PDB file of C-alpha atoms in Angstrom:
ATOM      1  CA  MET Q   1       0.000   0.000   0.000  1.00 94.00           C
ATOM      2  CA  PHE Q   2       1.380   3.371  -1.061  1.00 95.00           C
ATOM      3  CA  ALA Q   3      -0.126   6.485   0.529  1.00 96.00           C
ATOM      4  CA  ASP Q   4       0.056  10.121  -0.608  1.00 95.00           C
ATOM      5  CA  VAL Q   5       0.906   9.150  -4.186  1.00 96.00           C
ATOM      6  CA  THR Q   6       1.152  12.040  -6.645  1.00 94.00           C
ATOM      7  CA  PRO Q   7       0.381  11.856 -10.380  1.00 92.00           C
ATOM      8  CA  ALA Q   8       4.086  12.301 -11.244  1.00 94.00           C
ATOM      9  CA  MET Q   9       5.272   9.233  -9.278  1.00 95.00           C
ATOM     10  CA  THR Q  10       6.270   6.058 -11.140  1.00 94.00           C
ATOM     11  CA  ILE Q  11       3.759   4.020  -9.108  1.00 93.00           C
ATOM     12  CA  ALA Q  12       1.025   6.268 -10.569  1.00 92.00           C
ATOM     13  CA  ARG Q  13       2.377   6.296 -14.153  1.00 91.00           C
ATOM     14  CA  GLU Q  14       3.136   2.594 -14.723  1.00 90.00           C
ATOM     15  CA  GLU Q  15       0.861  -0.446 -14.948  1.00 85.00           C
ATOM     16  CA  VAL Q  16       1.681  -2.353 -11.763  1.00 86.00           C
ATOM     17  CA  PHE Q  17       0.526  -5.933 -11.161  1.00 84.00           C
ATOM     18  CA  GLY Q  18       0.229  -7.767  -7.867  1.00 85.00           C
ATOM     19  CA  PRO Q  19      -1.474  -6.876  -4.655  1.00 89.00           C
ATOM     20  CA  VAL Q  20      -0.701  -3.148  -4.896  1.00 90.00           C
ATOM     21  CA  LEU Q  21      -2.778  -0.174  -3.820  1.00 89.00           C
ATOM     22  CA  ALA Q  22      -1.675   3.359  -4.670  1.00 90.00           C
ATOM     23  CA  MET Q  23      -3.767   5.950  -2.818  1.00 92.00           C
ATOM     24  CA  MET Q  24      -3.936   9.438  -4.293  1.00 94.00           C
ATOM     25  CA  PRO Q  25      -5.840  12.271  -2.597  1.00 94.00           C
ATOM     26  CA  PHE Q  26      -8.415  14.254  -4.591  1.00 94.00           C
ATOM     27  CA  ASP Q  27     -10.882  17.049  -3.835  1.00 96.00           C
ATOM     28  CA  SER Q  28     -13.771  16.309  -6.202  1.00 96.00           C
ATOM     29  CA  GLU Q  29     -15.331  13.566  -8.289  1.00 96.00           C
ATOM     30  CA  ILE Q  30     -14.205  15.340 -11.457  1.00 97.00           C
ATOM     31  CA  GLU Q  31     -10.611  15.467 -10.222  1.00 97.00           C
ATOM     32  CA  ALA Q  32     -10.702  11.769  -9.235  1.00 96.00           C
ATOM     33  CA  VAL Q  33     -11.869  10.764 -12.731  1.00 97.00           C
ATOM     34  CA  ARG Q  34      -9.277  13.056 -14.337  1.00 97.00           C
ATOM     35  CA  ILE Q  35      -6.497  11.437 -12.279  1.00 95.00           C
ATOM     36  CA  ALA Q  36      -7.745   7.909 -13.039  1.00 94.00           C
ATOM     37  CA  ASN Q  37      -7.975   8.580 -16.781  1.00 96.00           C
ATOM     38  CA  ASP Q  38      -4.601  10.380 -17.021  1.00 95.00           C
ATOM     39  CA  THR Q  39      -2.665   7.307 -18.125  1.00 93.00           C
ATOM     40  CA  VAL Q  40      -1.697   5.404 -21.252  1.00 94.00           C
ATOM     41  CA  TYR Q  41      -3.064   2.258 -19.599  1.00 93.00           C
ATOM     42  CA  GLY Q  42      -6.610   1.171 -18.826  1.00 91.00           C
ATOM     43  CA  LEU Q  43      -7.016  -2.387 -17.581  1.00 90.00           C
ATOM     44  CA  GLY Q  44      -9.291  -1.839 -14.587  1.00 90.00           C
ATOM     45  CA  ASN Q  45     -10.603   0.594 -12.011  1.00 92.00           C
ATOM     46  CA  CYS Q  46     -12.408   0.267  -8.705  1.00 91.00           C
ATOM     47  CA  VAL Q  47     -15.047   2.662  -7.409  1.00 94.00           C
ATOM     48  CA  GLN Q  48     -15.865   2.762  -3.682  1.00 94.00           C
ATOM     49  CA  THR Q  49     -18.899   4.818  -2.668  1.00 94.00           C
ATOM     50  CA  SER Q  50     -22.157   4.467  -0.783  1.00 95.00           C
ATOM     51  CA  ASP Q  51     -23.924   6.606  -3.416  1.00 95.00           C
ATOM     52  CA  PRO Q  52     -25.305   4.340  -6.220  1.00 93.00           C
ATOM     53  CA  GLY Q  53     -25.783   7.289  -8.574  1.00 94.00           C
ATOM     54  CA  ARG Q  54     -22.181   8.389  -8.122  1.00 94.00           C
ATOM     55  CA  ALA Q  55     -20.958   4.808  -8.636  1.00 94.00           C
ATOM     56  CA  ARG Q  56     -22.766   4.545 -11.979  1.00 94.00           C
ATOM     57  CA  ARG Q  57     -21.733   8.038 -13.094  1.00 94.00           C
ATOM     58  CA  VAL Q  58     -18.047   7.477 -12.297  1.00 95.00           C
ATOM     59  CA  ALA Q  59     -18.009   3.948 -13.782  1.00 95.00           C
ATOM     60  CA  ARG Q  60     -19.336   5.354 -17.081  1.00 95.00           C
ATOM     61  CA  THR Q  61     -16.584   7.991 -17.303  1.00 95.00           C
ATOM     62  CA  LEU Q  62     -13.595   5.792 -16.403  1.00 95.00           C
ATOM     63  CA  ARG Q  63     -11.508   4.822 -19.450  1.00 94.00           C
ATOM     64  CA  SER Q  64     -10.752   1.198 -18.636  1.00 93.00           C
ATOM     65  CA  GLY Q  65     -11.884  -2.202 -19.822  1.00 91.00           C
ATOM     66  CA  MET Q  66     -13.246  -3.242 -16.441  1.00 92.00           C
ATOM     67  CA  VAL Q  67     -14.709  -1.359 -13.469  1.00 94.00           C
ATOM     68  CA  GLU Q  68     -15.568  -2.935 -10.126  1.00 94.00           C
ATOM     69  CA  ILE Q  69     -18.014  -1.105  -7.875  1.00 95.00           C
ATOM     70  CA  ASN Q  70     -17.674  -1.601  -4.123  1.00 94.00           C
ATOM     71  CA  GLY Q  71     -15.605  -4.782  -4.418  1.00 91.00           C
ATOM     72  CA  SER Q  72     -18.047  -6.626  -6.672  1.00 92.00           C
ATOM     73  CA  VAL Q  73     -16.665  -9.645  -8.503  1.00 86.00           C
ATOM     74  CA  GLN Q  74     -16.837  -9.838 -12.293  1.00 86.00           C
ATOM     75  CA  SER Q  75     -18.904 -12.702 -13.719  1.00 84.00           C
ATOM     76  CA  SER Q  76     -16.929 -15.419 -15.492  1.00 80.00           C
ATOM     77  CA  ALA Q  77     -18.991 -14.538 -18.587  1.00 80.00           C
ATOM     78  CA  ALA Q  78     -17.891 -10.875 -18.455  1.00 84.00           C
ATOM     79  CA  PRO Q  79     -15.312  -9.707 -20.982  1.00 83.00           C
ATOM     80  CA  PHE Q  80     -11.721  -9.372 -19.704  1.00 87.00           C
ATOM     81  CA  GLY Q  81      -9.362  -6.820 -21.217  1.00 87.00           C
ATOM     82  CA  GLY Q  82      -8.241  -3.232 -21.162  1.00 88.00           C
ATOM     83  CA  TYR Q  83      -8.083   0.003 -23.120  1.00 88.00           C
ATOM     84  CA  ARG Q  84      -5.122   1.696 -24.791  1.00 88.00           C
ATOM     85  CA  GLN Q  85      -1.764   0.098 -23.859  1.00 90.00           C
ATOM     86  CA  SER Q  86      -3.510  -2.387 -21.563  1.00 89.00           C
ATOM     87  CA  GLY Q  87      -4.544  -4.358 -24.624  1.00 80.00           C
ATOM     88  CA  ASN Q  88      -6.945  -4.610 -27.484  1.00 74.00           C
ATOM     89  CA  GLY Q  89      -9.647  -7.233 -27.744  1.00 75.00           C
ATOM     90  CA  ARG Q  90     -11.305  -9.202 -24.982  1.00 82.00           C
ATOM     91  CA  GLU Q  91     -11.156 -12.625 -23.408  1.00 82.00           C
ATOM     92  CA  GLY Q  92     -14.218 -14.340 -21.944  1.00 80.00           C
ATOM     93  CA  GLY Q  93     -17.863 -14.430 -22.928  1.00 77.00           C
ATOM     94  CA  ALA Q  94     -19.096 -13.718 -26.447  1.00 78.00           C
ATOM     95  CA  TRP Q  95     -16.367 -11.076 -26.896  1.00 76.00           C
ATOM     96  CA  GLY Q  96     -13.654 -13.701 -26.422  1.00 77.00           C
ATOM     97  CA  ILE Q  97     -15.214 -16.076 -28.954  1.00 79.00           C
ATOM     98  CA  GLU Q  98     -15.342 -13.307 -31.566  1.00 78.00           C
ATOM     99  CA  GLU Q  99     -11.512 -13.297 -31.585  1.00 73.00           C
ATOM    100  CA  PHE Q 100     -11.659 -16.667 -33.372  1.00 73.00           C
ATOM    101  CA  LEU Q 101     -14.319 -15.798 -35.961  1.00 75.00           C
ATOM    102  CA  GLU Q 102     -13.848 -14.630 -39.521  1.00 75.00           C
ATOM    103  CA  VAL Q 103     -16.442 -12.134 -40.710  1.00 73.00           C
ATOM    104  CA  LYS Q 104     -17.337 -11.525 -44.342  1.00 71.00           C
ATOM    105  CA  ALA Q 105     -19.352  -8.620 -45.693  1.00 77.00           C
ATOM    106  CA  VAL Q 106     -21.014  -9.160 -49.100  1.00 71.00           C
ATOM    107  CA  SER Q 107     -22.813  -6.348 -50.883  1.00 70.00           C
ATOM    108  CA  GLY Q 108     -25.061  -6.657 -53.921  1.00 73.00           C
ATOM    109  CA  TRP Q 109     -26.185 -10.240 -53.165  1.00 72.00           C
ATOM    110  CA  PRO Q 110     -28.510 -11.185 -56.063  1.00 74.00           C
ATOM    111  CA  ALA Q 111     -32.033 -12.318 -55.232  1.00 79.00           C
ATOM    112  CA  ALA Q 112     -32.741 -15.984 -55.966  1.00 71.00           C
TER     113      ALA Q 112
END
């Protein structure tokens, strides 16, 4: 756990894996979203709040492939993957199967 992290610190700028928590102070919801989105990565975010409206609003504005609200666990059928340098495409669910499909578009198909 890292406390009093600033946006310029490496722990805030790099995609860190493992049981790591970097806590960064903020003064408003808008500032919190700005800090969270100010990265070239976007695998996942967590939102902790007792206000359901705020949870939904913030989850919609976060630029990541996955958002957990109040410690909820993602379904095994939910897509797994990130935005930007955290990866393209998804694993899991229908989105994961689409990776293995070939799609063809045909225009001008004659009537039988």
